[in-house]
Short mmCIF file of C-alpha atoms and ligand atoms in Angstrom, two decimals:
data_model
loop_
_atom_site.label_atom_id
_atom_site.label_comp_id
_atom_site.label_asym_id
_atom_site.label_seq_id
_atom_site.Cartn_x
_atom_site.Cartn_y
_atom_site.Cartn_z
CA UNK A 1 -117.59 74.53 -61.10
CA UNK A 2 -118.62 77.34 -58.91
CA UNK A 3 -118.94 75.08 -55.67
CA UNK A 4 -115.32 73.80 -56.11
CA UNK A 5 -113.23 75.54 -53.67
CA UNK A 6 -116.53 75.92 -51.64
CA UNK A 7 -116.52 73.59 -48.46
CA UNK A 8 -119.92 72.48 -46.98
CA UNK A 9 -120.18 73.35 -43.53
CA UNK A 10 -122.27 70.90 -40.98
CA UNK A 11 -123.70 72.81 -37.80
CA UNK A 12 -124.92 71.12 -34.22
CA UNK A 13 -128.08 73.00 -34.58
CA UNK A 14 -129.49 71.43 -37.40
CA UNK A 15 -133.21 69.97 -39.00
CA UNK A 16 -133.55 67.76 -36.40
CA UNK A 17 -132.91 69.75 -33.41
CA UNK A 18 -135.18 72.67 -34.94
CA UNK A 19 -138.23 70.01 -35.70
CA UNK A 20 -137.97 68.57 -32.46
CA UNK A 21 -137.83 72.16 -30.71
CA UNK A 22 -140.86 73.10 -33.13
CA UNK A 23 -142.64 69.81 -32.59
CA UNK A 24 -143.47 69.15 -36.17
CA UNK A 25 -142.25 67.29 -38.94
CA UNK A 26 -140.90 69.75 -41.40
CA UNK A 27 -142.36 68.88 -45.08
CA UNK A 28 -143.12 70.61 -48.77
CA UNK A 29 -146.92 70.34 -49.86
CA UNK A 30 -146.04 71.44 -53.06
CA UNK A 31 -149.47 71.87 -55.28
CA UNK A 32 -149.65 72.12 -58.90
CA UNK A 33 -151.52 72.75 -61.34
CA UNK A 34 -152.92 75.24 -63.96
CA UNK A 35 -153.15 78.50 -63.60
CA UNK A 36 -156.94 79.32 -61.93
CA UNK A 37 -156.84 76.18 -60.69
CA UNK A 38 -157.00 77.13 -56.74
CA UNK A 39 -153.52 76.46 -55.77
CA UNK A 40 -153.47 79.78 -54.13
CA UNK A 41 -157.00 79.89 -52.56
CA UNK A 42 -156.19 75.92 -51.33
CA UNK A 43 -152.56 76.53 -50.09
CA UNK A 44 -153.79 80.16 -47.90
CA UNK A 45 -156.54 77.57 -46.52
CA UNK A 46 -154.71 74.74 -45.80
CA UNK A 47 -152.02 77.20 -44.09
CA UNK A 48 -154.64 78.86 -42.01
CA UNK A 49 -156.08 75.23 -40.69
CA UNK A 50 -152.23 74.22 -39.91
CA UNK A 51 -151.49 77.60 -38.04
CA UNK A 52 -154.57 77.48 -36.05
CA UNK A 53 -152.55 73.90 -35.21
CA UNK A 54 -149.84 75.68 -33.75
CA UNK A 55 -147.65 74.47 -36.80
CA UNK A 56 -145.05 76.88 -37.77
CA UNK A 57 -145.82 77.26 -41.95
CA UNK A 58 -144.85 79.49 -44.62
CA UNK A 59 -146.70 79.55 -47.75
CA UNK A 60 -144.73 80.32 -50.76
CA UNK A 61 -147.07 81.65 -53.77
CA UNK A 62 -146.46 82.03 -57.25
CA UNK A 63 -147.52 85.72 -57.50
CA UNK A 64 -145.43 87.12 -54.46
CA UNK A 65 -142.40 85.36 -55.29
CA UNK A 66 -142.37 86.29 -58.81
CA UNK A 67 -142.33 90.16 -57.09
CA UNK A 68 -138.99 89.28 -55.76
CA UNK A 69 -136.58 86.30 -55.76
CA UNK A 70 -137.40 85.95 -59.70
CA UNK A 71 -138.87 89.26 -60.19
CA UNK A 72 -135.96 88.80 -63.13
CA UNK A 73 -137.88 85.99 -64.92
CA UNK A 74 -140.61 85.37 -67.34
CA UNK A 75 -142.62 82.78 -68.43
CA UNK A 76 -140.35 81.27 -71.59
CA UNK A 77 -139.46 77.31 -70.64
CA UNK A 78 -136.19 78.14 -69.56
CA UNK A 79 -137.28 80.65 -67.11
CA UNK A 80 -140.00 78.29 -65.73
CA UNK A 81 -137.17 75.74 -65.11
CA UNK A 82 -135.02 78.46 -63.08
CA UNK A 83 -138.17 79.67 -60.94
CA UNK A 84 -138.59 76.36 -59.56
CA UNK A 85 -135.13 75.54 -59.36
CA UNK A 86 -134.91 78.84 -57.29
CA UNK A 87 -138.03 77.94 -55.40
CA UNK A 88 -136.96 74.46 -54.71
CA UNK A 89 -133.80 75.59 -53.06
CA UNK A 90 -136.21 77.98 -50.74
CA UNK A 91 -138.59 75.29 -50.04
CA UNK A 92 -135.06 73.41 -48.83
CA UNK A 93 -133.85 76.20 -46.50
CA UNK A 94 -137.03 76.44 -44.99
CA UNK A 95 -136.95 72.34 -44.35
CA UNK A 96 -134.08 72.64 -43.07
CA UNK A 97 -135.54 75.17 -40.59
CA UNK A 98 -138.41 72.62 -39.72
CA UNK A 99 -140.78 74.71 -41.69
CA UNK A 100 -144.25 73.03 -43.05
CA UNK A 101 -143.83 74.37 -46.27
CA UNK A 102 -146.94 75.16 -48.99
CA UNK A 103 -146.16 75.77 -52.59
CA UNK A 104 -148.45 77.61 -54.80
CA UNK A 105 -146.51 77.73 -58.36
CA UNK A 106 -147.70 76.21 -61.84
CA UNK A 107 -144.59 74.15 -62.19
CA UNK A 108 -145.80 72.87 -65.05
CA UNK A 109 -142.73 70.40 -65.91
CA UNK A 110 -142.22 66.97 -64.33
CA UNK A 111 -138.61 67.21 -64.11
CA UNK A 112 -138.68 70.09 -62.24
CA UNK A 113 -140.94 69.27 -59.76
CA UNK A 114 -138.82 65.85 -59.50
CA UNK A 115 -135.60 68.15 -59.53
CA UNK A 116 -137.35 69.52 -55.76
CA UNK A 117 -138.44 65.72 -55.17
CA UNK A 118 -134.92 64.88 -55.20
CA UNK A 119 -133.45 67.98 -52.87
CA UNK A 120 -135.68 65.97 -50.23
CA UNK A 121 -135.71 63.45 -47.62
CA UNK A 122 -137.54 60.45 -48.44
CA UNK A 123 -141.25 61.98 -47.46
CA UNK A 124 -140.89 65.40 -47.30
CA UNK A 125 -141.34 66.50 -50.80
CA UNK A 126 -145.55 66.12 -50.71
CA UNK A 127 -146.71 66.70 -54.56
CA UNK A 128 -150.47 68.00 -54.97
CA UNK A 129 -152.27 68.01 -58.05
CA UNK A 130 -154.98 70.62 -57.98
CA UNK A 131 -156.48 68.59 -61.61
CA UNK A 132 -158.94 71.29 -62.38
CA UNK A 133 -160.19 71.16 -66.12
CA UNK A 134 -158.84 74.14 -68.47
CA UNK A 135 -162.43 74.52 -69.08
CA UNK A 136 -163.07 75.60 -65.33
CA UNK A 137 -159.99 77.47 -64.97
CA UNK A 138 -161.03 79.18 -67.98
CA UNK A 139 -164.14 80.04 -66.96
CA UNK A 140 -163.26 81.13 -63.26
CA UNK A 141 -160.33 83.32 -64.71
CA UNK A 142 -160.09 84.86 -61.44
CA UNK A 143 -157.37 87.50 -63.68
CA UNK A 144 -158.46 87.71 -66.54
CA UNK A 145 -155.31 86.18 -68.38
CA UNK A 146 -157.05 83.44 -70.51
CA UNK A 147 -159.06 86.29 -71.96
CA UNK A 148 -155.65 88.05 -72.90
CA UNK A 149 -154.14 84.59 -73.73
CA UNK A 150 -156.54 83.48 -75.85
CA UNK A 151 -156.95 86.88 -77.68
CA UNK A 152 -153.03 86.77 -78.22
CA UNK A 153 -152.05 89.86 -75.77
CA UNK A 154 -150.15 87.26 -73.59
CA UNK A 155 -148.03 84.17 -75.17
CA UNK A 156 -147.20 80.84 -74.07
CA UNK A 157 -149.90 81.12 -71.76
CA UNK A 158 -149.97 77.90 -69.69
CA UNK A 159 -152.42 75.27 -71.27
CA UNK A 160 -152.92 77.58 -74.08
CA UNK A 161 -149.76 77.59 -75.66
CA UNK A 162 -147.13 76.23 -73.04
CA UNK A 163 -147.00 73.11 -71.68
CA UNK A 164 -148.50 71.57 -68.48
CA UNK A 165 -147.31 67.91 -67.35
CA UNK A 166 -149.96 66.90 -65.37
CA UNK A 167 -148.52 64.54 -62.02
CA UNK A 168 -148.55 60.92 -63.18
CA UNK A 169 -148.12 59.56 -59.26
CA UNK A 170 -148.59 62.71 -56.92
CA UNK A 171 -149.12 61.94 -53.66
CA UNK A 172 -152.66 63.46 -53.51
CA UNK A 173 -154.42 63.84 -56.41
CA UNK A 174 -157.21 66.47 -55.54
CA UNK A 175 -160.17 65.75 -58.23
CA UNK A 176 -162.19 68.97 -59.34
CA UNK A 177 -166.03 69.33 -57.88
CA UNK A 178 -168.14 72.06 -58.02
CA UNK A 179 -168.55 72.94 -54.34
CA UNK A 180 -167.01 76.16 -52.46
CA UNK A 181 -163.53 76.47 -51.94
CA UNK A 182 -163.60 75.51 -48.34
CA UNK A 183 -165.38 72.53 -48.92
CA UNK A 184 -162.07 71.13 -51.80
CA UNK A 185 -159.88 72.57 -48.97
CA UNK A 186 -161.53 70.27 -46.34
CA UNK A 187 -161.24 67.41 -48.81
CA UNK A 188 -158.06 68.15 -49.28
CA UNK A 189 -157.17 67.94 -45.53
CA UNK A 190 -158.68 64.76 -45.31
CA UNK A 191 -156.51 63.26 -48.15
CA UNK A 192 -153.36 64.61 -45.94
CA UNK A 193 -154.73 63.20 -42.98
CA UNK A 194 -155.83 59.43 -44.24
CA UNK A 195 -151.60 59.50 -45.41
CA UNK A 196 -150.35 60.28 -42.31
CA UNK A 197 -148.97 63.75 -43.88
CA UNK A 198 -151.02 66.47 -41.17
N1 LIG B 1 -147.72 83.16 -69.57
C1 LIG B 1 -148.15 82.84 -68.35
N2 LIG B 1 -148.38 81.54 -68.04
C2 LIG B 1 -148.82 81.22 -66.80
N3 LIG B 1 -149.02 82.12 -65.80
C3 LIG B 1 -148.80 83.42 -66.07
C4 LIG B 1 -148.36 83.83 -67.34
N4 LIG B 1 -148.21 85.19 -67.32
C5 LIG B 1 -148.54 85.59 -66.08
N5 LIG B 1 -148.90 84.54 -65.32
C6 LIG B 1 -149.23 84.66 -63.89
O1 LIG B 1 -148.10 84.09 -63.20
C7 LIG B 1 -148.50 83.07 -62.32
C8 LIG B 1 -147.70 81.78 -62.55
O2 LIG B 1 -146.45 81.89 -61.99
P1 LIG B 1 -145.67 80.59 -61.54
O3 LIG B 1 -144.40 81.07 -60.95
O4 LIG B 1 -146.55 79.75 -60.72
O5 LIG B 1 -145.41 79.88 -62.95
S1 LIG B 1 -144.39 78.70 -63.29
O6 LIG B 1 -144.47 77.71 -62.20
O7 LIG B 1 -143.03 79.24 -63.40
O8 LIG B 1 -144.86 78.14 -64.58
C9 LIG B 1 -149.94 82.77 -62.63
O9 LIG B 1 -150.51 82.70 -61.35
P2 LIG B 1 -151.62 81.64 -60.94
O10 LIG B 1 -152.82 82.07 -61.73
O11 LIG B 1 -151.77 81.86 -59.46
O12 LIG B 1 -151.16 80.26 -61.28
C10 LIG B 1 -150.45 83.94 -63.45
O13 LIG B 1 -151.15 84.83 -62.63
N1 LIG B 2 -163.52 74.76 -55.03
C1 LIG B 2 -162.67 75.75 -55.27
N2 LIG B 2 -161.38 75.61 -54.91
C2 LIG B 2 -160.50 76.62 -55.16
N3 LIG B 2 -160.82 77.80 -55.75
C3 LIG B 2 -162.10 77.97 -56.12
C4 LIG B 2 -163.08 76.96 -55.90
N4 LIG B 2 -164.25 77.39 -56.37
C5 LIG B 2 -164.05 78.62 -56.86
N5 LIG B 2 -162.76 79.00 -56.71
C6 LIG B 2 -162.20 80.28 -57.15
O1 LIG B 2 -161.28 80.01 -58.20
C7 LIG B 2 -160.20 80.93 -58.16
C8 LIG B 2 -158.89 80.18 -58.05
O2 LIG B 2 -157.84 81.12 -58.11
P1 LIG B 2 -156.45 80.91 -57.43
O3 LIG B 2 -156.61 80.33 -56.07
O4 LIG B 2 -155.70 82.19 -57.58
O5 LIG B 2 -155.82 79.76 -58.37
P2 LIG B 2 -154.30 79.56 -58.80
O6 LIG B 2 -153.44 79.98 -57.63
O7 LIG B 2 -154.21 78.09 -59.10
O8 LIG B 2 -154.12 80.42 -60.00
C9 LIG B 2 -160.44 81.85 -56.95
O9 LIG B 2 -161.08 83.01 -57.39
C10 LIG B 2 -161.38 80.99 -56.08
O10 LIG B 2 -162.21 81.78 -55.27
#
């Protein structure tokens, strides 16, 4: 294995010390769902009411980190499965740090988002199910990509013709309403809120 002759080293200044300097509990709000579905819009939000907080956040977003850290990947399964994977060892690092940590990715398969779930303390891996209907992601399609999905200039398109494994127990499970994005953002808040979790 690569790790073999590779010792793990434990420092004094460590998640604990950090939080407790930071005065916050360091967690992963990790929101899925499809693409459209306002994981981005929610997550830059939700940031923006935690920083006003004096939390210390960092919001990492499907879009920027697919300009960098897997600017190397696509969309096949197999890269999907190494984008979180990569992600999930990010959102980790910045746990560690005592970072409140947003997620704004697809991650359209259950095991991967249970891969992260299991890199975790017991209640700091927070899943979020933006459950938007294809039919309103569709029709919002803030990039124009179902248009180019559905006309066959992009392929396995998420919820066209790849895969998306909707939560079966997320944490918060954000229903879709037709209301302004700052209202589902203040819903979404309160959800956080009535668990404790902000
Ligand atoms: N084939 C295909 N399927 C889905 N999405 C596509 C695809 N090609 C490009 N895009 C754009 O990439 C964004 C999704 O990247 P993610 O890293 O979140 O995807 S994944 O979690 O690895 O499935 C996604 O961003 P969001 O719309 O913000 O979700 C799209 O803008
Ligand atoms: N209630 C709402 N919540 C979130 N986004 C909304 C809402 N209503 C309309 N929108 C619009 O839908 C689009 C969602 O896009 P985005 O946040 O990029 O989604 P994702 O990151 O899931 O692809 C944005 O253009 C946003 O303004």
């Amino acid at each position: 294995m690569a790790t073999d002759n590779v010792v793990w080293h434990k420092h004094e200044v460590n998640k604990t010390t950090r939080s407790e300097k930071l005065g916050q509990t360091p967690r992963v709000f990790w929101l899925t769902g499809l693409s459209g579905s306002g994981k981005s819009t929610l997550a830059n939000l939700l940031e923006k009411k935690l920083h006003e907080q004096n939390k210390h956040t960092y919001l990492l977003d499907g879009d920027n980190v697919r300009h960098g850290l897997c600017g190397d990947l696509g969309f096949s399964d197999k890269d999907r499965v190494e984008n979180i994977r990569r992600i999930s060892e990010v959102a980790k690092l910045f746990v560690d740090a005592g970072t409140i940590v947003l997620t704004a990715f697809i991650s359209p398969f259950k095991a991967d988002r249970d891969y992260c779930r299991s890199l975790m303390e017991d209640g700091e891996f927070v899943e979020v199910f933006i459950d938007t209907p294809l039919e309103v992601c569709e029709k919002r399609d803030p990039k124009g990509l179902y248009k180019k999905a559905r006309s066959g200039e992009i392929k396995d398109f998420t919820g066209i013709d790849s895969a998306y494994e909707a939560p079966e127990a997320p944490e918060v499970h954000l229903t879709y309403q037709d209301e302004p994005a700052e209202q589902t953002a203040e819903r979404l808040y309160a959800l956080l809120q009535e668990k404790g979790l902000v």
